[in-house]
mmCIF file of C-alpha atoms and ligand atoms in Angstrom:
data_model
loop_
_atom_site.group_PDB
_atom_site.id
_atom_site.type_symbol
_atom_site.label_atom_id
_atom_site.label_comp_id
_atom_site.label_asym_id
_atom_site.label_seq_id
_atom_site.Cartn_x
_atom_site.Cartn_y
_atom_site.Cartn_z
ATOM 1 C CA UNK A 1 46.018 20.367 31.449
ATOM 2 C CA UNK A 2 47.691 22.511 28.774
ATOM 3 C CA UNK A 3 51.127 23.228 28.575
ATOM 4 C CA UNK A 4 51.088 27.163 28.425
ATOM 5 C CA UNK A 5 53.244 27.280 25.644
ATOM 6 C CA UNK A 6 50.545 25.671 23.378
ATOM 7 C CA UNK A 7 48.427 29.038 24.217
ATOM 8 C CA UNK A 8 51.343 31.553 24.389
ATOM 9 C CA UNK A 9 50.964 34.539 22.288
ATOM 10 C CA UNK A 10 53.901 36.676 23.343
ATOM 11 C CA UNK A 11 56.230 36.843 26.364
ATOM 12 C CA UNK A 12 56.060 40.626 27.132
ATOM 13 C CA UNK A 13 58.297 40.948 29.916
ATOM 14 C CA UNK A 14 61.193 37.836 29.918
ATOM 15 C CA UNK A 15 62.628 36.793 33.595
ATOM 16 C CA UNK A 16 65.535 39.053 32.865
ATOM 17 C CA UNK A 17 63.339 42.328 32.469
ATOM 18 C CA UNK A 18 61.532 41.057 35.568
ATOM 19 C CA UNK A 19 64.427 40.806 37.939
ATOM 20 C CA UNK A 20 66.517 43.738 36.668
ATOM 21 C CA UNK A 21 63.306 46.411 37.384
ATOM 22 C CA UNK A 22 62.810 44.454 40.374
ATOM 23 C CA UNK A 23 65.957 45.427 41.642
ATOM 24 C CA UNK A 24 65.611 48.967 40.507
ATOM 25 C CA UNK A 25 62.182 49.339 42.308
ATOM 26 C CA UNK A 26 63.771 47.769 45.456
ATOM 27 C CA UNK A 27 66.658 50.034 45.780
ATOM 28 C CA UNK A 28 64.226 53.231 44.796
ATOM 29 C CA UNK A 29 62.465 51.907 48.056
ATOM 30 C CA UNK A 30 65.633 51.876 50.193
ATOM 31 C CA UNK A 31 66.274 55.018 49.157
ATOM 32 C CA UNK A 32 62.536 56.654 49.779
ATOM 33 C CA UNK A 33 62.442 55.247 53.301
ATOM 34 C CA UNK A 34 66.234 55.155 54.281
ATOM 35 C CA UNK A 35 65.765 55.508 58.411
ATOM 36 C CA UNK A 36 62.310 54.217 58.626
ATOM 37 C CA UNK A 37 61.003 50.987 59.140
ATOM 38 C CA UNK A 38 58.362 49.423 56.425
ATOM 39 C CA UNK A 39 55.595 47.219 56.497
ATOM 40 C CA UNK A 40 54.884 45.414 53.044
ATOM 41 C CA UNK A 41 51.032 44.161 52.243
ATOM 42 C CA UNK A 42 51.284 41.982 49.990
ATOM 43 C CA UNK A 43 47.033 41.158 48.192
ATOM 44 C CA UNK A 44 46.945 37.490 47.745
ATOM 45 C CA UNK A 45 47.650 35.685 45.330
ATOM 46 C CA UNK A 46 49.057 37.861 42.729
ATOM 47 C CA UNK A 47 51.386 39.349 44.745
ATOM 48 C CA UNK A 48 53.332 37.009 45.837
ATOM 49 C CA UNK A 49 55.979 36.234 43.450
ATOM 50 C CA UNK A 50 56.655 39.982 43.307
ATOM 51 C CA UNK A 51 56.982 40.811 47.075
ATOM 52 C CA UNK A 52 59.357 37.445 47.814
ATOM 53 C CA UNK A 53 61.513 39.101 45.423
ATOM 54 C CA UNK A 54 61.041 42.635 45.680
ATOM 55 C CA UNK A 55 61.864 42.380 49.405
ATOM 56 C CA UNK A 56 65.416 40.759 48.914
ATOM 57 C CA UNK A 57 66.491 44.109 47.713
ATOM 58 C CA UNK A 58 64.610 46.247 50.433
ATOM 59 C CA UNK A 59 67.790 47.343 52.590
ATOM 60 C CA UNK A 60 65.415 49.174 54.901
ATOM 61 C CA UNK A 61 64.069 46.944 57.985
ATOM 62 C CA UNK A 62 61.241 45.951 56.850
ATOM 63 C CA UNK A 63 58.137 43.031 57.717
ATOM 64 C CA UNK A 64 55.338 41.799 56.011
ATOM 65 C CA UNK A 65 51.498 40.893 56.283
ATOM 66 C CA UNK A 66 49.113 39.095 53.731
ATOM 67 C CA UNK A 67 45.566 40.361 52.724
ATOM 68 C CA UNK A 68 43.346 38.863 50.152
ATOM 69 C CA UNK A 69 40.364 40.320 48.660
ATOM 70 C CA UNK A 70 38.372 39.255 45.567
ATOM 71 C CA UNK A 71 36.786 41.393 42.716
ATOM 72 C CA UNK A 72 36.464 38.662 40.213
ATOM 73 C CA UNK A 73 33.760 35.940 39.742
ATOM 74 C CA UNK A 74 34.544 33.000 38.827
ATOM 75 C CA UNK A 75 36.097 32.628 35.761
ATOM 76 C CA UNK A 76 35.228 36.458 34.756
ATOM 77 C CA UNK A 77 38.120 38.254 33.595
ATOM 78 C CA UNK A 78 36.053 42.064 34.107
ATOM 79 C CA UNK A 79 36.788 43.770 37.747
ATOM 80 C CA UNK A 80 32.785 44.086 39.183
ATOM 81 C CA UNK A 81 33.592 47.360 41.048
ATOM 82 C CA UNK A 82 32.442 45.682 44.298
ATOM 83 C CA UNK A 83 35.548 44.149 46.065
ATOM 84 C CA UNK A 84 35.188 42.345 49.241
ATOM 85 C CA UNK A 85 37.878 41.727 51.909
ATOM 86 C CA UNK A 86 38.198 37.491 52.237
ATOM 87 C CA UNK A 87 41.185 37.450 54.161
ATOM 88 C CA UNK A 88 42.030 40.377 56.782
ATOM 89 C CA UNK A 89 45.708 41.718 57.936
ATOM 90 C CA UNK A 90 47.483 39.727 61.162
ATOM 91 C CA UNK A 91 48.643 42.996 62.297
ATOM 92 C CA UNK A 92 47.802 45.913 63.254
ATOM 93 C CA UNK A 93 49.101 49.130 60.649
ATOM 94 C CA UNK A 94 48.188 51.877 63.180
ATOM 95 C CA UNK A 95 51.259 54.567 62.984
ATOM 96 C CA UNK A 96 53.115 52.443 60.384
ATOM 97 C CA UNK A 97 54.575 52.969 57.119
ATOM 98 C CA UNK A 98 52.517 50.576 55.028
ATOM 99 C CA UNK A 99 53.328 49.791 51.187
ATOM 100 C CA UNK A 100 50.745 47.511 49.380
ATOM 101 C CA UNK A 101 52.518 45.236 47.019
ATOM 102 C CA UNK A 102 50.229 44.138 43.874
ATOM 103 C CA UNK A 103 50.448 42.066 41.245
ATOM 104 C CA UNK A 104 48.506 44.439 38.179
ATOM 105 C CA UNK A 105 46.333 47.715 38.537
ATOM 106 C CA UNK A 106 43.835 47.222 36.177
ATOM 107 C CA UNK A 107 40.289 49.278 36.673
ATOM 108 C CA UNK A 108 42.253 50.188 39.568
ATOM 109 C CA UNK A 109 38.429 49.138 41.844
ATOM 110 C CA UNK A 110 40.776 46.529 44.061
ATOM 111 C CA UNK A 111 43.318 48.698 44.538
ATOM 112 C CA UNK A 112 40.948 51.955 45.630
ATOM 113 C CA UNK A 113 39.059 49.358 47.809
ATOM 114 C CA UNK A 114 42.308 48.466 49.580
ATOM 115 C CA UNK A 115 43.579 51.940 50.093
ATOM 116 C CA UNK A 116 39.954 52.773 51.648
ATOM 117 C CA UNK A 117 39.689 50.098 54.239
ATOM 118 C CA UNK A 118 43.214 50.598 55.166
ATOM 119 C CA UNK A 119 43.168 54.488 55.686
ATOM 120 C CA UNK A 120 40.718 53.835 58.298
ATOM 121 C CA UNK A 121 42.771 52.044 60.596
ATOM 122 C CA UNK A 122 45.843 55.492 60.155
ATOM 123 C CA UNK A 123 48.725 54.086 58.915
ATOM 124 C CA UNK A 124 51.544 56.664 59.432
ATOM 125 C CA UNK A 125 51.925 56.363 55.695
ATOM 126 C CA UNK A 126 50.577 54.397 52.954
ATOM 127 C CA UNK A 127 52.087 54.104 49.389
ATOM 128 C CA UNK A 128 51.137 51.726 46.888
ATOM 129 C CA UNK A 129 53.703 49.657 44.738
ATOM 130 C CA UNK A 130 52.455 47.788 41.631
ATOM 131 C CA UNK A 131 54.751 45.358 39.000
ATOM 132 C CA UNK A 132 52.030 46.124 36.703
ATOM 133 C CA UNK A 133 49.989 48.739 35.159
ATOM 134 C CA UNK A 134 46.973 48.318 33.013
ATOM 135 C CA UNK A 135 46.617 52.167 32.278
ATOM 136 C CA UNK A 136 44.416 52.251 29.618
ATOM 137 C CA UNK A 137 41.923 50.586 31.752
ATOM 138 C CA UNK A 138 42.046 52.568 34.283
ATOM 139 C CA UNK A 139 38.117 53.120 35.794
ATOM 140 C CA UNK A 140 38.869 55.213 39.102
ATOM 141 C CA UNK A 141 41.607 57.051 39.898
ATOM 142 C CA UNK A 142 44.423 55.383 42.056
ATOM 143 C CA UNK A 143 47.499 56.825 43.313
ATOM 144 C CA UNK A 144 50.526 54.710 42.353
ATOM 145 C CA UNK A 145 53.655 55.771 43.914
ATOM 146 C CA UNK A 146 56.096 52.966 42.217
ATOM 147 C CA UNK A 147 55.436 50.685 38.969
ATOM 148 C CA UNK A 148 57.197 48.363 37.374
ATOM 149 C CA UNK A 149 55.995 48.333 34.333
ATOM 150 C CA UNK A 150 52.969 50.202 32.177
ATOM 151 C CA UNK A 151 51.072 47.530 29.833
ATOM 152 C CA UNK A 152 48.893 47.358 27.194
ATOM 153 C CA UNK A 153 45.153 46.029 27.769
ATOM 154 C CA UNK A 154 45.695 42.421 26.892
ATOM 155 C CA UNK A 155 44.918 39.956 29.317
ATOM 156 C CA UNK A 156 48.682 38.502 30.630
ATOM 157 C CA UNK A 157 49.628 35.655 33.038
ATOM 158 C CA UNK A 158 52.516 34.387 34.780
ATOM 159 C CA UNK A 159 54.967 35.589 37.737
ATOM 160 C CA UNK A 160 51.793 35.593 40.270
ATOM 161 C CA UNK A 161 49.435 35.929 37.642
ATOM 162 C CA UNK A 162 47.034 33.326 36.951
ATOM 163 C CA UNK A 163 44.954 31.837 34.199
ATOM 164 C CA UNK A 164 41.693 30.445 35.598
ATOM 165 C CA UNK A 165 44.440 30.045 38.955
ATOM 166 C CA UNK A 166 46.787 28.226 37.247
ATOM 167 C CA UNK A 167 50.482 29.012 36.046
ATOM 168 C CA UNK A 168 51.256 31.779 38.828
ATOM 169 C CA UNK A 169 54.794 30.131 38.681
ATOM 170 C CA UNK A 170 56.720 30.655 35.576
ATOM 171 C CA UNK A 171 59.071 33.089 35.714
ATOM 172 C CA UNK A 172 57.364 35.389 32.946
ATOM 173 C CA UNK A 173 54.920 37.916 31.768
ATOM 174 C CA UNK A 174 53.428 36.499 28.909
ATOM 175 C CA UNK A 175 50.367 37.491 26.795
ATOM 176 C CA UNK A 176 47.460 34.508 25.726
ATOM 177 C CA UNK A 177 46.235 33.367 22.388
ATOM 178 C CA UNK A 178 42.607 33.240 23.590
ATOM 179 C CA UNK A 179 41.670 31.280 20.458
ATOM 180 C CA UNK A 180 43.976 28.222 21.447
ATOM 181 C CA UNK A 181 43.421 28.593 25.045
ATOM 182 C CA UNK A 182 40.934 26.139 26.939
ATOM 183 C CA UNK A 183 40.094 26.598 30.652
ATOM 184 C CA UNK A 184 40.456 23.746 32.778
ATOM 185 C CA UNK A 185 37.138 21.427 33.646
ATOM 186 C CA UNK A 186 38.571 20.654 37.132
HETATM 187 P P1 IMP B 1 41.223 45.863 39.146
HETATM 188 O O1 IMP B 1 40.351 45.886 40.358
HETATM 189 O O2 IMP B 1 40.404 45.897 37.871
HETATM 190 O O3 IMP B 1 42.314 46.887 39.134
HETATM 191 O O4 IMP B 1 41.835 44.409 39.072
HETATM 192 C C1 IMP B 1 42.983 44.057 39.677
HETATM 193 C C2 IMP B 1 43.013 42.547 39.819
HETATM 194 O O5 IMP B 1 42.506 41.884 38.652
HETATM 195 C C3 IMP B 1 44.442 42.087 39.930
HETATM 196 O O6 IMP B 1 44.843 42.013 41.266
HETATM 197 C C4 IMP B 1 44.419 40.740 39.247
HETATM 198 O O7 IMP B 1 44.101 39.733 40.185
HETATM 199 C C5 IMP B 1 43.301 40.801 38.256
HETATM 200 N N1 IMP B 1 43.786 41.041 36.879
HETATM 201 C C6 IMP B 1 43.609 42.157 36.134
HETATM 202 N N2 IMP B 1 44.157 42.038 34.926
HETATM 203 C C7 IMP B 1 44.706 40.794 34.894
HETATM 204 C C8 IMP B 1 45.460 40.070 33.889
HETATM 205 O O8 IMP B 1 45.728 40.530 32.765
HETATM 206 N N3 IMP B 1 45.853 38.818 34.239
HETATM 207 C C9 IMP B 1 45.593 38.267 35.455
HETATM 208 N N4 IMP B 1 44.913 38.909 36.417
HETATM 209 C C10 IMP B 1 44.472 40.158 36.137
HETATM 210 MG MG1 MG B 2 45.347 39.925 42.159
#
């Protein structure tokens, strides 16, 4: 397996960057729904980096569910439009306030998806809270009530992100050298 640093291009967001805006984004949350009680949704597996630290500075009570869909084939790196729903909420969201925690918006098709199949089951409130934002790409229009950060359209990995699912743990948001990149054979 390759040590990522023999295909790192750039890291565009360092650990530091990461943690501060974290912060920020957690106590802009406090403040939004001082009183209330939240439910985070975090989509698998992206997410979860961000929401086990975004939720250490949610002051609010607050609990949390997992969901997983998937938009990607196997190895493709372009959103299909079609997402399906592969792993389903424990709980019920009916007269809750719901934020959906997600790792990038990209064509913004899994995130639409999401909001879709959710609104049918009448959350008190949903809100959607992103560390990343692919703008530029942007296919359909998705409402995005907090962002961490807006990115350019290069394909990134780390903090949650994956490479052909591997290095979701470093601590980083770095960019890839495609040409010195190999996917794994396992
Ligand atoms: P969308 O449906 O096109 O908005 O795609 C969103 C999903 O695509 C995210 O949840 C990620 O899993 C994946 N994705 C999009 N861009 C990247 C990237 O640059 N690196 C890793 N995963 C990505
Ligand atoms: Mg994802």
């Amino acid at each position: 397996m390759q040590n990522y640093k023999e295909f790192l291009e750039e890291i565009i967001i360092s650990e530091n960057q990461l943690q501060k805006r974290i912060a920020e984004l957690g106590a802009e949350i406090s403040r939004d729904y001082k009183g209330e009680t939240l439910h985070l949704i975090c989509i698998l597996r992206g997410g979860v980096l961000f929401l086990a630290d975004l939720m250490r500075h949610i002051t609010v009570p607050n609990s949390i569910d997992f969901m997983a869909v998937s938009s990607y084939g196997a190895g493709a790196r372009q959103s299909s439009g079609k997402v399906r729903i592969t792993l389903d909420l424990q709980e019920d969201i009916r007269n809750r306030h719901v934020l959906l925690v997600e790792d990038i918006v990209d064509s913004g098709y899994t995130i639409a998806s999401v909001i879709d199949f959710l609104e049918t089951r009448h959350p008190k409130s949903l809100k959607v809270c992103t560390l990343l934002n692919k703008q530029e790409r942007r296919e359909i229009p998705v409402p995005i009530d907090y962002c961490g950060f807006v990115i350019p359209d290069k394909f990134v990995f780390g903090y949650g992100l994956d490479l052909d699912e591997l290095y979701r743990n470093l601590p980083f948001i770095g960019t890839v050298n495609t040409s010195r990149y190999t996917p794994p054979d396992h």
